[in-house]
Amino acid sequence: MSTPITAEQTVLEFDQEIEIKAAPGEVFEGMLHRLSEGHTGPQEQPLPLKLERWAGGRWLRDLGDGHGHLWGFVQSIKPPTLIELFGPMFMSYPVSGHLIVRFSPVAGGTKISFKYSAFGLILEGHRSGLKQGWSEMLTGLKAKLEG
């Protein structure tokens, strides 16, 4: 007999703020690059995605020849201040995710406010690796832009 799923097991959240010493437009473009053709998986393995830069645009992994994975859709995009995506993201089971990234000018650069939330059947492997993965993406963006 299987163990019932608790309400706590159906919710996953990650919030982080980071300041980067670069202009908002440069940080915005860097983030979109990380979410698309510059995306990497575990151990920085290339895992390029496509992001159609308009409301309703798809965010997907195109494997060619009509094969691929739909990660989500663009809910809102306002360069260089906001990108909002929703969909199953990297999870291929009953789940809905939402990512909102805000870019605000601060003295000497840009503050990123990054918030990811998911609701549904969230497997433990995604639950344990998600926070580390998002955090590494943000620190990698900071290192690249400030490097």
Short mmCIF file of C-alpha atoms in Angstrom, two decimals:
data_model
loop_
_atom_site.label_atom_id
_atom_site.label_comp_id
_atom_site.label_asym_id
_atom_site.label_seq_id
_atom_site.Cartn_x
_atom_site.Cartn_y
_atom_site.Cartn_z
CA MET A 1 0.00 0.00 0.00
CA SER A 2 1.36 3.44 -0.89
CA THR A 3 1.91 6.24 1.60
CA PRO A 4 -0.49 9.19 1.15
CA ILE A 5 1.02 12.46 -0.08
CA THR A 6 0.89 15.34 2.41
CA ALA A 7 0.06 18.93 1.49
CA GLU A 8 3.65 19.95 2.30
CA GLN A 9 4.92 17.49 -0.31
CA THR A 10 2.92 19.21 -3.06
CA VAL A 11 4.50 22.65 -2.69
CA LEU A 12 8.03 23.76 -3.54
CA GLU A 13 9.36 27.32 -3.28
CA PHE A 14 12.68 29.01 -3.88
CA ASP A 15 13.38 32.74 -3.34
CA GLN A 16 16.71 34.48 -3.77
CA GLU A 17 17.93 38.02 -4.27
CA ILE A 18 21.34 38.77 -5.72
CA GLU A 19 23.08 41.97 -6.79
CA ILE A 20 25.20 42.02 -9.92
CA LYS A 21 27.59 44.80 -10.89
CA ALA A 22 26.17 45.33 -14.38
CA ALA A 23 23.42 47.41 -16.00
CA PRO A 24 19.83 46.05 -15.88
CA GLY A 25 19.70 45.46 -19.64
CA GLU A 26 22.90 43.44 -19.56
CA VAL A 27 21.69 41.38 -16.58
CA PHE A 28 18.28 40.82 -18.21
CA GLU A 29 19.91 39.57 -21.43
CA GLY A 30 22.31 37.41 -19.42
CA MET A 31 19.38 35.81 -17.57
CA LEU A 32 17.49 35.11 -20.80
CA HIS A 33 20.66 33.54 -22.23
CA ARG A 34 20.93 31.29 -19.13
CA LEU A 35 17.27 30.30 -19.53
CA SER A 36 17.70 29.46 -23.22
CA GLU A 37 20.70 28.65 -25.42
CA GLY A 38 23.13 29.09 -22.51
CA HIS A 39 21.23 26.76 -20.17
CA THR A 40 23.22 23.96 -18.57
CA GLY A 41 22.21 20.89 -16.61
CA PRO A 42 23.98 19.04 -13.82
CA GLN A 43 27.78 19.39 -13.83
CA GLU A 44 27.40 22.31 -16.31
CA GLN A 45 26.48 19.95 -19.16
CA PRO A 46 25.00 21.92 -22.09
CA LEU A 47 21.21 21.64 -22.11
CA PRO A 48 20.19 24.36 -24.57
CA LEU A 49 16.60 25.57 -24.55
CA LYS A 50 14.62 27.94 -26.76
CA LEU A 51 12.70 30.89 -25.36
CA GLU A 52 10.31 32.79 -27.60
CA ARG A 53 10.50 36.37 -26.34
CA TRP A 54 6.84 37.40 -26.32
CA ALA A 55 3.80 36.86 -24.09
CA GLY A 56 2.53 33.37 -24.86
CA GLY A 57 5.89 32.33 -26.31
CA ARG A 58 7.11 28.83 -25.66
CA TRP A 59 10.04 27.80 -23.48
CA LEU A 60 11.20 24.43 -24.71
CA ARG A 61 13.98 21.98 -25.32
CA ASP A 62 14.06 21.34 -29.06
CA LEU A 63 15.70 17.99 -29.84
CA GLY A 64 15.15 18.38 -33.59
CA ASP A 65 13.07 16.33 -36.02
CA GLY A 66 9.86 17.27 -34.18
CA HIS A 67 11.08 15.90 -30.83
CA GLY A 68 11.42 17.91 -27.64
CA HIS A 69 10.13 18.89 -24.22
CA LEU A 70 7.82 21.83 -23.48
CA TRP A 71 9.05 23.49 -20.29
CA GLY A 72 6.53 26.32 -20.19
CA PHE A 73 5.25 29.57 -21.60
CA VAL A 74 6.11 33.24 -21.26
CA GLN A 75 3.44 34.78 -19.05
CA SER A 76 4.96 38.26 -19.02
CA ILE A 77 8.06 39.87 -20.47
CA LYS A 78 9.04 43.51 -19.99
CA PRO A 79 12.70 44.07 -20.93
CA PRO A 80 14.77 44.91 -18.94
CA THR A 81 12.67 44.65 -15.76
CA LEU A 82 10.66 41.40 -15.77
CA ILE A 83 10.40 37.85 -17.10
CA GLU A 84 7.66 35.52 -15.91
CA LEU A 85 7.33 31.87 -17.02
CA PHE A 86 4.85 29.14 -16.13
CA GLY A 87 4.49 25.45 -16.91
CA PRO A 88 5.81 22.06 -15.81
CA MET A 89 9.39 23.31 -16.38
CA PHE A 90 11.76 20.35 -16.10
CA MET A 91 9.20 17.99 -14.52
CA SER A 92 7.30 15.49 -16.68
CA TYR A 93 4.46 14.68 -14.32
CA PRO A 94 1.40 16.45 -12.82
CA VAL A 95 2.88 19.73 -11.63
CA SER A 96 2.61 23.44 -12.37
CA GLY A 97 5.53 25.79 -11.90
CA HIS A 98 5.84 29.55 -11.92
CA LEU A 99 9.05 31.59 -12.22
CA ILE A 100 9.17 35.35 -11.82
CA VAL A 101 12.41 37.29 -12.14
CA ARG A 102 12.50 41.05 -11.49
CA PHE A 103 15.47 43.28 -12.34
CA SER A 104 15.86 46.54 -10.42
CA PRO A 105 18.60 49.14 -10.78
CA VAL A 106 20.66 49.68 -7.63
CA ALA A 107 23.80 51.72 -6.96
CA GLY A 108 26.55 50.08 -9.00
CA GLY A 109 24.39 47.51 -10.77
CA THR A 110 21.21 45.47 -10.73
CA LYS A 111 19.30 43.55 -8.09
CA ILE A 112 17.64 40.31 -9.24
CA SER A 113 14.62 39.13 -7.26
CA PHE A 114 14.13 35.50 -8.26
CA LYS A 115 11.09 33.47 -7.13
CA TYR A 116 10.16 29.96 -8.21
CA SER A 117 7.07 28.12 -6.97
CA ALA A 118 5.63 24.75 -7.94
CA PHE A 119 2.51 22.87 -6.95
CA GLY A 120 1.64 19.24 -7.66
CA LEU A 121 3.29 15.87 -7.48
CA ILE A 122 6.93 16.83 -6.87
CA LEU A 123 9.38 13.95 -6.84
CA GLU A 124 12.15 13.98 -4.25
CA GLY A 125 14.95 14.21 -6.82
CA HIS A 126 13.56 17.50 -8.13
CA ARG A 127 12.79 18.74 -4.63
CA SER A 128 16.35 18.19 -3.40
CA GLY A 129 18.18 19.48 -6.50
CA LEU A 130 16.03 22.45 -7.46
CA LYS A 131 17.26 24.98 -4.91
CA GLN A 132 20.89 24.15 -5.60
CA GLY A 133 20.33 24.33 -9.36
CA TRP A 134 18.61 27.74 -9.31
CA SER A 135 21.19 29.12 -6.88
CA GLU A 136 24.09 27.91 -9.05
CA MET A 137 22.47 29.49 -12.11
CA LEU A 138 22.27 32.87 -10.34
CA THR A 139 25.82 32.76 -8.97
CA GLY A 140 27.07 31.63 -12.40
CA LEU A 141 25.34 34.60 -14.03
CA LYS A 142 26.92 36.93 -11.49
CA ALA A 143 30.40 35.46 -12.06
CA LYS A 144 30.05 35.71 -15.84
CA LEU A 145 28.82 39.32 -15.85
CA GLU A 146 31.26 40.54 -13.21
CA GLY A 147 34.18 38.36 -14.38
#
